[in-house]
Structure formats: C-alpha cells, structure tokens
CSV table of C-alpha atoms in Angstrom, one decimal:
chain,number,residue,atom,x,y,z
A,29,MET,CA,-19.8,84.6,24.1
A,30,SER,CA,-23.1,84.8,22.5
A,31,ARG,CA,-21.5,83.4,19.0
A,32,VAL,CA,-19.9,80.9,20.9
A,33,LYS,CA,-23.4,80.0,22.3
A,34,GLY,CA,-24.9,80.0,18.9
A,35,TRP,CA,-22.6,77.3,17.8
A,36,LEU,CA,-23.6,75.2,20.6
A,37,ASP,CA,-27.2,75.5,20.1
A,38,VAL,CA,-26.5,74.5,16.6
A,39,LEU,CA,-24.5,71.8,17.6
A,40,ARG,CA,-27.1,70.7,20.3
A,41,SER,CA,-30.1,71.0,17.7
A,42,LEU,CA,-27.7,68.7,15.5
A,43,GLY,CA,-27.5,65.9,18.6
A,44,LYS,CA,-31.1,66.3,18.6
A,45,ASP,CA,-31.7,65.3,14.9
A,46,ALA,CA,-29.0,62.4,15.6
A,47,GLY,CA,-31.8,61.0,17.8
A,48,SER,CA,-34.7,61.6,15.1
A,49,GLU,CA,-36.4,59.1,13.3
A,50,ALA,CA,-34.6,60.1,10.0
A,51,HIS,CA,-31.0,59.5,11.7
A,52,GLU,CA,-32.1,56.4,12.7
A,53,LEU,CA,-33.0,55.6,9.0
A,54,VAL,CA,-29.9,56.6,7.5
A,55,GLU,CA,-28.0,54.6,10.5
A,56,ALA,CA,-30.1,51.7,9.5
A,57,GLU,CA,-29.4,52.0,5.5
A,58,ALA,CA,-25.8,52.6,6.4
A,59,GLN,CA,-25.5,49.2,8.2
A,60,LEU,CA,-27.7,47.6,5.6
A,61,TRP,CA,-25.1,48.8,2.9
A,62,HIS,CA,-22.4,47.7,5.5
A,63,ALA,CA,-23.6,44.2,5.9
A,64,HIS,CA,-24.2,44.0,1.9
A,65,GLU,CA,-20.8,45.0,1.1
A,66,LYS,CA,-19.5,42.5,3.9
A,67,SER,CA,-21.9,39.4,2.3
A,68,THR,CA,-20.9,40.4,-1.6
A,69,ALA,CA,-17.3,40.3,-0.1
A,70,SER,CA,-17.8,36.9,1.7
A,71,ALA,CA,-20.0,35.5,-1.3
A,72,THR,CA,-16.9,36.3,-3.9
A,73,GLN,CA,-14.6,34.7,-1.2
A,74,VAL,CA,-16.7,31.4,-1.1
A,75,VAL,CA,-17.0,31.3,-4.7
A,76,GLU,CA,-13.1,31.7,-5.3
A,77,ALA,CA,-12.3,29.1,-2.5
A,78,THR,CA,-14.8,26.4,-4.0
A,79,GLY,CA,-12.6,27.3,-7.2
A,80,GLY,CA,-9.5,26.4,-5.3
A,81,LEU,CA,-11.1,23.5,-3.6
A,82,ALA,CA,-12.3,22.1,-7.2
A,83,ALA,CA,-8.6,22.3,-8.4
A,84,ALA,CA,-7.3,20.4,-5.3
A,85,SER,CA,-9.7,18.0,-6.0
A,86,GLY,CA,-8.5,17.0,-9.2
A,87,ARG,CA,-5.2,17.0,-8.3
A,88,GLN,CA,-5.7,14.8,-5.7
A,89,ARG,CA,-7.8,12.8,-8.1
A,90,LYS,CA,-4.7,12.4,-10.7
A,91,LEU,CA,-2.7,11.4,-8.0
A,92,VAL,CA,-4.9,8.6,-6.6
A,93,ASP,CA,-5.4,7.5,-10.6
A,94,THR,CA,-1.4,7.4,-10.4
A,95,LEU,CA,-1.4,5.3,-7.0
A,96,LEU,CA,-4.0,2.8,-8.3
A,97,GLU,CA,-1.9,2.3,-11.6
A,98,THR,CA,1.3,2.1,-9.6
A,99,ALA,CA,-0.5,-0.8,-7.0
A,100,ARG,CA,-1.9,-2.7,-10.2
A,101,THR,CA,1.5,-2.5,-11.8
A,102,ALA,CA,3.4,-3.7,-8.6
A,103,GLN,CA,0.3,-6.3,-8.3
A,104,ALA,CA,1.3,-7.9,-11.7
A,105,ARG,CA,4.9,-7.9,-11.5
A,106,ALA,CA,4.6,-9.8,-8.0
A,107,ASP,CA,2.5,-12.2,-10.0
A,108,GLU,CA,5.1,-12.6,-12.7
A,109,ILE,CA,8.2,-12.7,-10.0
A,110,GLY,CA,6.2,-16.1,-8.6
A,111,PRO,CA,6.8,-18.2,-11.8
A,112,ALA,CA,10.1,-16.8,-12.4
A,113,LEU,CA,11.6,-17.7,-8.9
A,114,VAL,CA,10.1,-21.3,-9.4
A,115,ARG,CA,12.1,-21.6,-12.4
A,116,VAL,CA,15.4,-20.9,-10.9
A,117,THR,CA,14.4,-23.1,-7.8
A,118,GLU,CA,14.1,-26.1,-10.4
A,119,THR,CA,17.5,-25.0,-12.0
A,120,LEU,CA,18.9,-25.0,-8.3
A,121,GLU,CA,17.5,-28.5,-7.9
A,122,ARG,CA,19.0,-29.6,-11.3
A,123,LEU,CA,22.1,-28.3,-10.4
A,124,ARG,CA,22.1,-30.5,-7.1
A,125,LEU,CA,21.3,-33.4,-8.9
A,126,VAL,CA,24.1,-33.1,-11.3
A,127,ALA,CA,26.5,-32.5,-7.7
A,128,LEU,CA,24.9,-35.4,-6.4
A,129,ASN,CA,26.0,-37.6,-9.4
A,130,VAL,CA,29.5,-36.0,-9.4
A,131,GLY,CA,29.6,-36.9,-5.4
A,132,LEU,CA,28.5,-40.7,-6.7
A,133,GLU,CA,30.9,-40.8,-9.4
A,134,GLY,CA,33.7,-39.8,-6.9
A,135,SER,CA,33.0,-42.3,-4.5
A,136,ARG,CA,32.6,-44.9,-7.1
A,137,MET,CA,36.1,-44.0,-8.0
A,138,GLY,CA,37.6,-44.0,-4.8
A,139,ASP,CA,41.0,-42.4,-5.7
A,140,ALA,CA,42.2,-39.2,-4.8
A,141,ALA,CA,40.7,-37.8,-8.1
A,142,GLY,CA,37.5,-39.5,-6.6
A,143,ARG,CA,38.1,-37.8,-3.4
A,144,SER,CA,38.2,-34.5,-5.0
A,145,LEU,CA,35.1,-35.0,-6.9
A,146,THR,CA,33.6,-35.9,-3.9
A,147,MET,CA,34.5,-32.5,-2.1
A,148,VAL,CA,33.3,-30.5,-4.9
A,149,SER,CA,30.1,-32.2,-5.2
A,150,ASP,CA,29.6,-31.2,-1.4
A,151,GLU,CA,30.6,-27.8,-1.7
A,152,VAL,CA,28.3,-27.5,-4.7
A,153,ARG,CA,25.2,-29.2,-3.0
A,154,THR,CA,25.7,-27.0,0.3
A,155,TYR,CA,25.6,-23.8,-1.8
A,156,VAL,CA,22.4,-25.0,-3.9
A,157,GLU,CA,20.6,-26.0,-0.7
A,158,ARG,CA,21.6,-22.3,0.7
A,159,GLY,CA,20.2,-20.9,-2.7
A,160,VAL,CA,17.2,-22.8,-2.3
A,161,GLU,CA,16.3,-22.1,1.4
A,162,ALA,CA,16.8,-18.1,0.2
A,163,LEU,CA,14.4,-18.5,-2.9
A,164,HIS,CA,12.2,-20.3,-0.5
A,165,ASP,CA,12.1,-17.3,2.0
A,166,THR,CA,12.2,-14.7,-1.1
A,167,ARG,CA,8.9,-16.7,-2.5
A,168,ALA,CA,7.3,-16.3,0.9
A,169,LEU,CA,7.6,-12.6,1.0
A,170,VAL,CA,7.0,-12.2,-2.9
A,171,GLU,CA,3.6,-14.1,-2.3
A,172,GLU,CA,2.7,-11.4,0.2
A,173,VAL,CA,3.7,-8.5,-1.9
A,174,GLY,CA,1.0,-9.4,-4.5
A,175,PRO,CA,-2.2,-9.5,-1.9
A,176,THR,CA,-0.5,-6.0,-0.3
A,177,ALA,CA,-0.5,-4.3,-3.5
A,178,GLY,CA,-4.1,-6.1,-4.4
A,179,HIS,CA,-5.3,-4.3,-0.9
A,180,VAL,CA,-3.5,-1.0,-1.7
A,181,ALA,CA,-5.1,-1.2,-5.6
A,182,GLU,CA,-8.6,-1.9,-3.7
A,183,HIS,CA,-8.3,1.4,-1.1
A,184,ALA,CA,-7.0,3.1,-4.1
A,185,GLU,CA,-10.2,2.5,-6.2
A,186,ALA,CA,-12.2,3.1,-3.0
A,187,LEU,CA,-10.4,6.4,-2.3
A,188,ARG,CA,-11.3,7.3,-5.9
A,189,GLN,CA,-14.7,6.6,-5.9
A,190,SER,CA,-14.8,8.7,-2.6
A,191,GLU,CA,-12.8,11.4,-4.5
A,192,ALA,CA,-15.3,11.7,-7.2
A,193,ASP,CA,-18.1,11.8,-4.9
A,194,LEU,CA,-16.4,14.6,-2.8
A,195,GLY,CA,-15.9,16.3,-6.6
A,196,GLY,CA,-19.5,16.0,-6.7
A,197,GLU,CA,-20.1,17.7,-3.6
A,198,ILE,CA,-17.7,20.4,-4.5
A,199,LEU,CA,-19.2,21.1,-7.6
A,200,ARG,CA,-22.7,21.6,-6.0
A,201,VAL,CA,-21.4,23.5,-3.1
A,202,GLN,CA,-19.3,25.6,-5.8
A,203,SER,CA,-23.0,26.2,-7.7
A,204,LEU,CA,-24.5,27.2,-4.6
A,205,ALA,CA,-21.8,29.7,-3.8
A,206,GLN,CA,-22.4,31.2,-7.4
A,207,GLU,CA,-26.3,31.2,-6.4
A,208,THR,CA,-25.5,33.2,-3.2
A,209,SER,CA,-23.3,35.5,-4.9
A,210,ARG,CA,-26.1,36.5,-7.3
A,211,SER,CA,-28.9,36.7,-4.7
A,212,VAL,CA,-26.6,38.9,-2.3
A,213,GLU,CA,-26.1,41.3,-6.1
A,214,GLU,CA,-29.9,41.1,-6.5
A,215,ILE,CA,-30.3,42.2,-2.6
A,216,GLY,CA,-28.3,44.8,-3.6
A,217,ARG,CA,-30.3,46.3,-6.5
A,218,TRP,CA,-33.4,45.9,-4.7
A,219,ALA,CA,-32.0,47.6,-1.6
A,220,ARG,CA,-31.0,50.9,-3.9
A,221,LYS,CA,-34.6,50.8,-5.6
A,222,LEU,CA,-36.3,50.5,-1.6
A,223,SER,CA,-33.8,52.9,-0.1
A,224,GLU,CA,-33.9,56.8,-0.1
A,225,THR,CA,-30.3,57.2,0.0
A,226,ASP,CA,-27.3,55.3,-1.9
A,227,PRO,CA,-24.8,53.5,-0.4
A,228,GLU,CA,-22.1,55.9,-0.1
A,229,THR,CA,-24.3,58.8,0.6
A,230,ALA,CA,-25.5,56.9,3.6
A,231,THR,CA,-22.0,55.6,5.0
A,232,ILE,CA,-20.9,59.5,5.1
A,233,LEU,CA,-24.0,60.7,6.8
A,234,ALA,CA,-23.6,58.0,9.5
A,235,ARG,CA,-20.1,58.8,9.6
A,236,ALA,CA,-20.9,62.5,10.2
A,237,ALA,CA,-23.7,61.9,12.5
A,238,GLU,CA,-21.4,59.6,14.5
A,239,HIS,CA,-18.8,62.3,14.9
A,240,ALA,CA,-21.4,65.3,15.4
A,241,ARG,CA,-23.1,62.8,18.4
A,242,GLY,CA,-19.2,62.9,19.8
A,243,LEU,CA,-18.7,66.5,19.6
A,244,VAL,CA,-21.9,67.0,21.0
A,245,SER,CA,-21.4,64.9,23.7
A,246,ASP,CA,-17.7,66.4,24.4
A,247,LEU,CA,-18.8,70.2,24.2
A,248,SER,CA,-22.1,69.2,26.8
A,249,LEU,CA,-19.5,68.7,29.6
A,250,LEU,CA,-18.2,72.1,29.5
A,251,LYS,CA,-19.8,74.0,32.5
A,252,SER,CA,-17.5,76.9,33.5
A,253,ALA,CA,-17.1,80.0,31.4
A,254,THR,CA,-13.6,79.3,31.3
A,255,GLN,CA,-13.9,76.2,29.7
A,256,THR,CA,-16.4,77.6,27.2
A,257,GLU,CA,-14.1,80.3,26.4
A,258,LEU,CA,-11.2,77.9,25.9
A,259,ALA,CA,-13.3,76.0,23.6
A,260,ARG,CA,-14.5,79.0,21.4
A,261,ALA,CA,-10.6,79.6,21.0
A,262,VAL,CA,-9.8,75.9,20.0
A,263,LEU,CA,-12.8,75.1,18.0
A,264,ARG,CA,-13.6,78.2,16.4
A,265,PRO,CA,-11.3,77.7,13.2
A,266,ILE,CA,-13.4,74.1,12.8
A,267,ILE,CA,-16.9,75.0,13.9
A,268,GLU,CA,-17.5,77.9,12.0
A,269,PRO,CA,-16.9,76.7,8.8
A,270,LEU,CA,-19.3,73.6,9.8
A,271,VAL,CA,-22.0,75.9,10.7
A,272,ARG,CA,-21.5,77.9,7.3
A,273,LEU,CA,-21.2,74.4,5.5
A,274,LEU,CA,-24.7,73.4,7.3
A,275,ARG,CA,-26.2,76.4,6.4
A,276,ASP,CA,-25.3,76.0,2.6
A,277,LEU,CA,-26.7,72.4,2.9
A,278,GLY,CA,-30.2,74.3,3.9
A,279,GLY,CA,-30.3,73.2,7.5
A,280,ASP,CA,-31.9,75.2,10.0
A,281,ALA,CA,-30.0,78.7,10.4
A,282,HIS,CA,-29.5,79.4,14.0
B,24,MET,CA,27.8,-34.6,5.9
B,25,SER,CA,30.2,-36.7,3.0
B,26,ALA,CA,32.4,-39.5,4.4
B,27,ASP,CA,35.8,-39.4,5.5
B,28,PRO,CA,37.6,-39.1,1.6
B,29,HIS,CA,40.6,-40.8,3.1
B,30,SER,CA,39.0,-43.9,4.3
B,31,ALA,CA,38.6,-47.1,2.2
B,32,GLY,CA,35.2,-47.5,3.1
B,33,ARG,CA,32.4,-48.1,0.8
B,34,GLY,CA,31.3,-45.8,-1.9
B,35,GLY,CA,27.3,-44.8,-2.3
B,36,LEU,CA,24.8,-42.4,-1.2
B,37,VAL,CA,22.9,-42.2,1.9
B,38,ILE,CA,19.1,-41.4,1.5
B,39,ARG,CA,16.2,-40.7,3.9
B,40,SER,CA,12.9,-42.4,3.0
B,41,ARG,CA,10.0,-43.8,4.4
B,42,LEU,CA,12.4,-46.8,5.2
B,43,GLY,CA,14.3,-44.8,7.3
B,44,VAL,CA,17.8,-43.6,6.4
B,45,ARG,CA,19.7,-46.4,4.4
B,46,PHE,CA,22.9,-46.6,2.4
B,47,VAL,CA,22.5,-47.3,-1.2
B,48,PRO,CA,25.9,-48.5,-2.2
B,49,ALA,CA,27.6,-47.0,-5.6
B,50,GLU,CA,27.8,-50.7,-7.0
B,51,ILE,CA,23.9,-50.8,-7.4
B,52,ALA,CA,23.4,-46.9,-7.7
B,53,ALA,CA,23.9,-45.6,-11.4
B,54,SER,CA,22.7,-42.2,-11.1
B,55,VAL,CA,20.3,-39.9,-9.3
B,56,THR,CA,18.3,-38.3,-11.8
B,57,TRP,CA,15.1,-36.0,-13.0
B,58,LEU,CA,12.1,-38.2,-13.7
B,59,ALA,CA,10.3,-36.3,-16.3
B,60,GLY,CA,7.2,-38.1,-15.7
B,61,VAL,CA,5.9,-41.9,-14.5
B,62,VAL,CA,3.6,-43.5,-17.2
B,63,PRO,CA,1.4,-45.9,-14.9
B,64,VAL,CA,1.1,-49.6,-15.9
B,65,PRO,CA,-2.1,-51.7,-15.2
B,66,GLY,CA,-1.6,-54.1,-12.7
B,67,LEU,CA,0.6,-52.2,-10.8
B,68,VAL,CA,0.1,-51.5,-7.0
B,69,PRO,CA,2.1,-50.0,-4.5
B,70,PRO,CA,5.2,-49.7,-3.9
B,71,ALA,CA,5.4,-50.1,-7.6
B,72,VAL,CA,4.0,-47.0,-9.5
B,73,GLY,CA,4.7,-47.3,-13.1
B,74,ILE,CA,7.7,-47.0,-15.6
B,75,ALA,CA,9.8,-43.9,-16.6
B,76,VAL,CA,12.5,-43.4,-18.9
B,77,ALA,CA,15.7,-42.2,-16.8
B,78,ASP,CA,19.3,-41.7,-18.5
B,79,ASP,CA,18.0,-43.4,-21.5
B,80,ARG,CA,16.8,-46.6,-19.5
B,81,VAL,CA,13.5,-48.0,-18.9
B,82,ALA,CA,13.0,-48.3,-15.1
B,83,THR,CA,10.2,-49.7,-12.9
B,84,VAL,CA,9.6,-47.0,-10.7
B,85,ILE,CA,9.2,-47.6,-6.9
B,86,SER,CA,8.0,-45.1,-4.6
B,87,ILE,CA,9.8,-45.4,-0.8
B,88,GLY,CA,9.0,-42.3,0.4
B,89,GLU,CA,7.3,-38.8,0.1
B,90,GLU,CA,9.8,-36.7,0.2
B,91,PRO,CA,8.9,-33.3,-1.9
B,92,GLY,CA,10.8,-33.0,-5.2
B,93,THR,CA,10.9,-35.7,-8.1
B,94,GLU,CA,14.8,-36.7,-8.2
B,95,ALA,CA,14.9,-40.6,-8.8
B,96,ILE,CA,17.9,-42.9,-7.7
B,97,VAL,CA,18.5,-45.3,-10.6
B,98,CYS,CA,19.6,-48.7,-9.7
B,99,GLU,CA,20.6,-51.8,-11.3
B,100,VAL,CA,19.0,-54.8,-9.6
B,101,ASP,CA,19.4,-58.4,-11.6
B,102,GLY,CA,20.1,-56.9,-14.8
B,103,GLY,CA,16.9,-55.1,-14.6
B,104,TRP,CA,16.6,-50.9,-13.4
B,105,VAL,CA,14.8,-49.6,-11.0
B,106,ALA,CA,13.8,-46.0,-9.7
B,107,LEU,CA,13.6,-45.1,-6.0
B,108,THR,CA,11.5,-42.2,-5.9
B,109,GLY,CA,10.1,-40.3,-2.7
B,110,ALA,CA,13.5,-40.5,-1.1
B,111,ARG,CA,16.4,-37.3,-0.3
B,112,VAL,CA,20.0,-38.2,-0.8
B,113,LEU,CA,21.5,-36.7,2.4
B,114,ALA,CA,25.3,-37.5,1.2
B,115,THR,CA,27.7,-39.1,-1.1
B,116,GLY,CA,30.8,-40.5,-0.7
B,117,ARG,CA,32.5,-43.2,0.7
B,118,PHE,CA,31.7,-44.1,4.3
B,119,ASP,CA,33.6,-46.5,7.0
B,120,ASN,CA,32.0,-50.1,7.5
B,121,ALA,CA,30.2,-50.4,10.3
B,122,SER,CA,32.7,-52.2,12.5
B,123,ASP,CA,30.3,-55.2,13.7
B,124,GLY,CA,31.4,-56.6,10.2
B,125,SER,CA,27.7,-56.2,8.9
B,126,ASP,CA,26.6,-54.8,5.9
B,127,CYS,CA,26.4,-51.6,7.4
B,128,VAL,CA,28.3,-48.3,7.0
B,129,GLN,CA,29.0,-45.3,9.8
B,130,TRP,CA,27.5,-41.8,8.7
B,131,ASP,CA,27.0,-38.8,11.0
B,132,GLY,CA,27.9,-40.9,14.2
B,133,GLU,CA,25.2,-43.4,13.1
B,134,VAL,CA,25.0,-47.0,11.9
B,135,ILE,CA,23.1,-47.1,8.3
B,136,GLU,CA,21.9,-50.2,6.8
B,137,SER,CA,22.4,-50.9,3.7
B,138,ILE,CA,19.1,-50.6,1.7
B,139,ASP,CA,17.6,-54.1,0.4
B,140,LEU,CA,16.7,-53.6,-3.1
B,141,ARG,CA,16.0,-57.4,-3.8
B,142,GLY,CA,13.6,-57.3,-0.7
B,143,LEU,CA,11.8,-54.5,-2.3
B,144,MET,CA,11.5,-55.6,-5.4
B,145,ILE,CA,10.1,-59.0,-3.8
B,146,ALA,CA,7.7,-57.0,-1.7
B,147,ALA,CA,6.8,-54.9,-5.1
B,148,GLU,CA,5.9,-58.4,-7.0
B,149,THR,CA,4.1,-59.7,-4.0
B,150,ALA,CA,1.8,-56.7,-3.7
B,151,ILE,CA,1.2,-57.2,-7.4
B,152,TRP,CA,0.7,-61.4,-7.3
B,153,ARG,CA,-1.9,-60.5,-4.4
B,154,ALA,CA,-3.8,-57.7,-6.3
B,155,ARG,CA,-3.9,-60.0,-9.3
B,156,GLY,CA,-5.1,-63.0,-6.8
B,157,MET,CA,-7.7,-60.8,-5.2
B,158,ARG,CA,-9.1,-59.8,-9.0
B,159,ASP,CA,-9.4,-63.4,-10.0
B,160,GLU,CA,-11.0,-64.6,-7.0
B,161,GLY,CA,-13.6,-61.8,-7.2
B,162,SER,CA,-14.2,-62.5,-11.1
B,163,ARG,CA,-14.7,-66.4,-10.4
B,164,PRO,CA,-18.4,-67.2,-11.0
C-alpha cells in the first residue's frame, strides 16, 4: 500500500513538473520544431509546385505557338483560295459563252441538228449558271474564313503574350518559393543554436510530458482503497520500470 | 427558257439590257464573245465607247447596259461590225413570231421587240456629231 502511495507521489510530482516553467519551455520548443518541420515541408511542396507550373506553362506556350502557326497557315490558304475560285468562275463564264454560241448556231440552222444544238446549249448553260452560283456562295464563305483565321491569329498572338507574362510571374514565384525554403532552413539553424534541446529530444519530452499529464490526471480520479488496490495490480508492471527509469535519469528519488 | 425547237419561228438571242428585254436575230448576231479589252477612240461619246477585236474582227463597241461580265454580242450592221456590251443573254434558239405580224417574237409568255441596231448606230453617230459640234462651237473665236 505504501509502495503504491509512493508511485502516486512520484506521478503527482511529475504532474507538478509538467506545469512548471521547464515543461512549458520544452512544450514551446516542441511546438517550434513541429511548426518548423511543417514549414519546411510546405516550402518544399511550393518549390515543387512552381516547378510543375513552369513546365505546364512551357507546354501551353508550345500549344499556343502551334495554334498561331495553324491560324496563319489557314489565313494564307484562304487568301490563295479566293483567286483560284475567280479563275474557275472565269472558266465557267467562257464555257457559258461557248454554249451561247452553240445555241446561236443551232438557232441559225433551224433543222433537227440545230434543235439538238440548242438543247445541248441550254443544258450546258443551266449547269454553268448553277456552278457559278455555287462558286459565288463558296467565295462568300471563303472570304469569311480569311478574316476569321486572322482574328484567331490575333487572339493567339495576344494569348502568347499573356503566356509569356505568366511565365515571367511563375519564374518570380519559383524564385520566391526557393528563397522561402532557404529562409525556413535558416530559421531552423538559428533555432538549433538558440534552443537548449534538439528537435528530436524536444518532441520526445513533449510527448512524454503529455502522457505523464494524462496518467496523473487519470490516477487523481482514484478515491477508494479498492480502486487504489486495483490500480496497483494493473499498473505495477508499468509503473515500476517507469520509476526506475526516472531514478536512472537523475530525477527526484521519492 | 429557249424557244420551242419544233417551231419554225425566228432564230436568235433574247438579251436583257438598259433598253429592256430585246430579241437579236441570228441574221445579225454573229457570235457571243469575250472582249479582252476595249480601246478608247478620241471623239467617241457614249453609247459608243471604243473599238475592240472580237473574233478576229475589229468592231465598234456600243454599251447598251450595265450587266456584269465582259461578254459582247458581235453583230453585223450594213457590212460593219458592232460589239454590244453590258447586256446579258437570257435565251438562244428559235422563237415564235408575235401574232400581230410585227417584228417581235414571243418568249416566256411575253412579246419581245427586236433590237433596233440601225437606230442604235444612228443614236451613236448623232451623239458623236453633237459632241463635235459643241467642241467646235467652244473653240470658235
């Protein structure tokens, strides 16, 4: 019974220590190192992300260049199609004149052969006129394609300029992210110099203090002799090595 | 749009121009051709606009309309050649004579007058002489 009381005293004293100034310092250092670790990880991720952004921007720039080239080619082709259609129209007009002359000859002849010529002439002229109308519509469409391709080229040019600006901004962000990463490392070095404990020890101590505080808090709830006796039976295999360990560490030997 | 091929009628062209729709008989219409270029002649005034080579013949070019295209109807008038420009050929073939016994033909349900080429030539010459007279009048002291 007295042994159990001794453990409880030890643990209570640990609880008191946990609230002491030293404990608060260890806790603060643990928090500092935890924050530093997170900052380092975040800064590394930002550097990686900006690298990815720069790569994506480069790919986008290539696509915009391709788009610009395609639009310019389309514009040039549309400019070439117009004169070609004019030549086809002129050819059809000449064919129409041939048909007219055939019809005129047919009308002059007046016999069965003349009638046949007139009929052929009419047929040819009908098809030629349809062809000329279709070409006229096609020319109107092609004339729209040229300026449209020109607008696409203008927009692609503007997009390329915007992409170049974006690329510059990404480089700036990348540089700032690398600077941040270096600064966080610098903070870590200075913190190591100023701190009495290294990051690993601070973390271990904070974790141990947290466990100890929990243990003390739970044991403080034991009121009756029966509860104390039960606690002794359950906790003995754990508490005895703990007390020995604390003694070995040079703690207060209760 | 062509005339009835079985009709005896009159052969020729139906054209549209500033003068309206007119019939050009096959006896005076030699061909329909493409004019490469019209050479302006000093002293000519509209409707005469110059001369041109049409089907290896030198023809006086008379403008009778503003229809698009550069086709010209080459006609023979009193042994000379005239190229009519600015007209559009609407039909070729043989057309029924008008029932009133006039020089007209029927086309597309309408009575179509024959073109008065001699009248056109006289109008062109009159315009030339009038212009020349005015010029001489202006240069007289």
